[in-house]
């Protein structure tokens, strides 16, 4: 037991903050007394308090303490607190970042360019990795950008067509697949009119290529059909 020299109450040693300078390794004032005194000092001189906080935050001691806490028995609790705090402030942080970018677009542009230049390989590798892991999202994004078809519209259309090509009726897959000796032509294509850009239907990549070779021209396609039929009958 040890007597606090401020409130003069006897308390166990743990009731006193640690102090390297004192003979028994603990401060002379008990924790509540020390905390109350610190609070009073902070109120009297907020600038000094802020400066002290800043100094402590940047100190090696703070780094070591934080590391010990992070890696100590409280590890899981701390991680969970961090996760929750991140979740709580997610939107606010995103909004602040947006505002900061909007306020100084040039500065941020420069910042990102510098960052990109310094980490180009790493960033490209990350992007590739993300694209591989999110293939469908990437494709949906491209479809929307190129043809203006939303993921919902695409899904509805593919359901309407029972997943089959609107021309040849073959069962389509999300994309052409490499197979032994070549490539399947069953990947889904968003077929659109090249003049107006309007989406016509979802067809397999084989039929899509065919339309392209025939220049999307009904007369040419009909002529080709007649030509094939003629030689089929006579053979
Ligand atoms: Zn005390
Ligand atoms: Zn087809
Ligand atoms: Zn020809």
XYZ file of C-alpha atoms and ligand atoms in Angstrom:
238
model
C 0.000 0.000 0.000
C 1.059 3.548 -0.662
C -0.341 6.871 0.497
C -1.235 9.501 -2.127
C 0.497 12.761 -1.169
C -2.419 14.725 -2.641
C -5.620 13.127 -1.296
C -3.732 11.171 1.421
C -5.721 7.998 0.792
C -3.855 4.680 1.012
C -4.090 2.619 -2.158
C -2.367 -0.430 -3.661
C 0.573 0.345 -5.996
C -1.568 -0.264 -9.094
C -3.606 2.775 -8.010
C -0.665 4.970 -9.049
C 0.653 5.650 -12.547
C 4.121 4.367 -13.369
C 7.061 6.726 -13.074
C 10.657 5.873 -13.923
C 11.916 8.746 -11.777
C 10.337 7.757 -8.457
C 12.081 5.275 -6.068
C 9.214 2.723 -6.057
C 8.517 3.188 -9.784
C 5.154 4.870 -9.168
C 4.019 8.494 -9.044
C 3.387 10.294 -5.721
C -0.208 11.183 -6.583
C -2.796 8.441 -7.118
C -4.354 7.955 -10.564
C -7.571 9.956 -9.944
C -5.568 12.824 -8.438
C -3.027 12.776 -11.280
C -5.791 12.699 -13.895
C -7.710 15.551 -12.242
C -4.534 17.652 -12.084
C -3.746 16.944 -15.737
C -7.267 17.936 -16.731
C -6.942 21.200 -14.850
C -3.590 21.944 -16.476
C -5.089 21.228 -19.911
C -7.988 23.610 -19.236
C -5.636 26.335 -18.032
C -3.297 25.986 -20.997
C -4.937 24.273 -23.985
C -2.106 25.226 -26.365
C 0.488 23.493 -24.225
C -1.778 20.446 -23.978
C -2.198 20.298 -27.748
C 1.540 20.651 -28.248
C 2.248 17.911 -25.706
C -0.288 15.597 -27.390
C 1.274 16.265 -30.765
C 4.736 15.564 -29.414
C 3.608 12.353 -27.759
C 1.749 11.179 -30.866
C 4.951 11.565 -32.904
C 7.179 9.965 -30.255
C 8.893 6.595 -30.425
C 7.347 5.835 -27.054
C 3.851 6.204 -28.480
C 4.754 4.011 -31.445
C 6.144 1.319 -29.140
C 3.105 1.492 -26.849
C 0.701 1.236 -29.746
C 2.627 -1.681 -31.217
C 2.644 -3.502 -27.870
C -1.092 -2.942 -27.528
C -1.743 -4.097 -31.086
C 0.246 -7.276 -30.587
C -0.745 -7.958 -26.991
C -3.584 -10.076 -25.591
C -6.087 -7.340 -26.576
C -5.205 -7.807 -30.237
C -8.589 -9.112 -31.397
C -10.500 -6.523 -29.390
C -8.420 -3.709 -30.863
C -8.838 -4.992 -34.407
C -12.593 -5.195 -33.895
C -12.681 -1.647 -32.482
C -10.726 -0.417 -35.478
C -13.059 -2.180 -37.878
C -16.111 -0.686 -36.188
C -14.588 2.766 -36.097
C -13.716 2.508 -39.787
C -17.272 1.392 -40.529
C -18.732 4.271 -38.478
C -16.641 6.926 -40.177
C -16.594 5.426 -43.661
C -19.114 7.782 -45.226
C -17.902 10.839 -43.396
C -14.311 10.103 -44.435
C -15.300 9.532 -48.041
C -17.233 12.810 -48.049
C -14.290 14.700 -46.570
C -11.913 13.206 -49.110
C -14.310 14.166 -51.911
C -14.528 17.727 -50.620
C -10.771 17.999 -50.254
C -10.294 16.761 -53.818
C -12.940 19.165 -55.128
C -11.326 22.096 -53.321
C -7.877 21.528 -54.790
C -8.216 19.356 -57.894
C -4.797 20.307 -59.271
C -2.995 19.341 -56.111
C -4.690 15.953 -55.986
C -4.134 15.297 -59.655
C -0.446 15.938 -59.156
C -0.448 13.782 -56.041
C -2.033 10.836 -57.840
C 0.252 11.206 -60.838
C 3.291 11.173 -58.588
C 1.968 8.218 -56.643
C 1.130 6.354 -59.832
C 4.540 7.026 -61.360
C 6.293 5.819 -58.223
C 4.227 2.616 -57.919
C 3.246 1.951 -61.500
C 4.126 -1.750 -61.558
C 2.470 -2.417 -58.231
C -0.704 -0.524 -59.154
C -1.002 -2.258 -62.524
C -0.518 -5.646 -60.868
C -3.188 -4.793 -58.281
C -5.596 -3.684 -60.998
C -5.001 -6.885 -62.955
C -5.534 -8.981 -59.858
C -8.766 -7.136 -59.069
C -9.997 -7.504 -62.649
C -9.338 -11.257 -62.607
C -11.143 -11.645 -59.279
C -14.055 -9.478 -60.475
C -14.338 -10.596 -64.092
C -18.113 -10.336 -64.187
C -18.137 -6.841 -62.725
C -15.539 -5.707 -65.238
C -17.574 -7.157 -68.095
C -20.795 -5.626 -66.781
C -19.034 -2.280 -66.515
C -17.717 -2.512 -70.084
C -21.139 -3.512 -71.403
C -22.689 -0.531 -69.691
C -20.017 1.858 -70.918
C -19.987 0.550 -74.496
C -23.653 -0.233 -75.084
C -25.468 1.575 -72.291
C -26.959 -1.700 -71.064
C -27.206 -1.917 -67.278
C -26.397 -5.172 -65.449
C -30.121 -5.508 -64.627
C -31.172 -5.077 -68.267
C -28.531 -7.557 -69.343
C -29.723 -10.140 -66.804
C -33.358 -9.644 -67.817
C -32.532 -10.049 -71.513
C -30.449 -13.166 -70.972
C -33.310 -14.679 -68.922
C -35.851 -13.763 -71.639
C -33.687 -15.626 -74.146
C -33.201 -18.640 -71.859
C -29.488 -18.045 -72.197
C -29.632 -18.859 -75.916
C -28.448 -16.947 -78.962
C -31.357 -15.091 -80.539
C -30.187 -16.142 -84.014
C -28.865 -19.705 -83.864
C -30.298 -20.742 -80.493
C -27.018 -22.105 -79.184
C -26.564 -22.027 -75.429
C -24.322 -19.085 -74.704
C -21.580 -18.655 -72.126
C -20.345 -15.499 -70.515
C -17.417 -15.433 -72.887
C -15.685 -17.383 -75.608
C -13.587 -20.115 -74.096
C -10.273 -21.375 -75.237
C -10.603 -25.056 -76.009
C -8.204 -27.566 -77.478
C -7.555 -26.653 -81.084
C -9.322 -23.285 -81.038
C -11.944 -21.159 -79.390
C -15.657 -21.692 -78.806
C -17.848 -19.023 -80.362
C -20.558 -19.154 -77.729
C -19.654 -16.069 -75.710
C -22.469 -13.554 -75.267
C -22.311 -10.455 -77.461
C -24.426 -7.374 -76.972
C -25.452 -6.916 -80.593
C -26.159 -3.340 -81.531
C -26.887 -1.328 -84.634
C -23.635 0.297 -85.708
C -25.446 3.314 -87.123
C -27.719 4.185 -84.201
C -25.922 2.356 -81.388
C -29.256 0.864 -80.273
C -28.946 -2.561 -78.653
C -30.731 -5.243 -80.671
C -30.266 -8.478 -78.775
C -27.837 -10.867 -77.164
C -26.282 -13.216 -79.672
C -23.401 -15.644 -79.648
C -20.032 -14.353 -80.734
C -20.107 -16.636 -83.805
C -23.335 -15.091 -85.111
C -22.049 -11.675 -84.136
C -18.955 -12.198 -86.277
C -21.163 -13.487 -89.104
C -23.309 -10.360 -89.029
C -20.144 -8.315 -89.123
C -18.767 -10.151 -92.158
C -22.104 -9.624 -93.905
C -21.983 -5.959 -92.946
C -25.295 -6.218 -91.038
C -26.922 -6.146 -94.474
C -30.245 -8.073 -94.695
C -30.011 -8.312 -98.510
C -26.556 -9.828 -98.354
C -27.597 -12.242 -95.592
C -30.682 -13.326 -97.586
C -28.577 -13.801 -100.696
C -26.151 -15.956 -98.729
C -29.032 -18.025 -97.328
C -30.432 -18.558 -100.843
C -27.008 -19.472 -102.126
C -26.468 -22.137 -99.456
C -30.004 -23.517 -99.916
C -29.583 -23.776 -103.682
C -26.472 -25.933 -103.443
C -27.893 -27.983 -100.580
C -30.921 -28.944 -102.716
C -28.942 -29.813 -105.813
C -26.415 -31.966 -104.001
Zn -4.961 10.877 -4.508
Zn -25.628 -17.678 -82.557
Zn -19.299 -11.792 -101.396
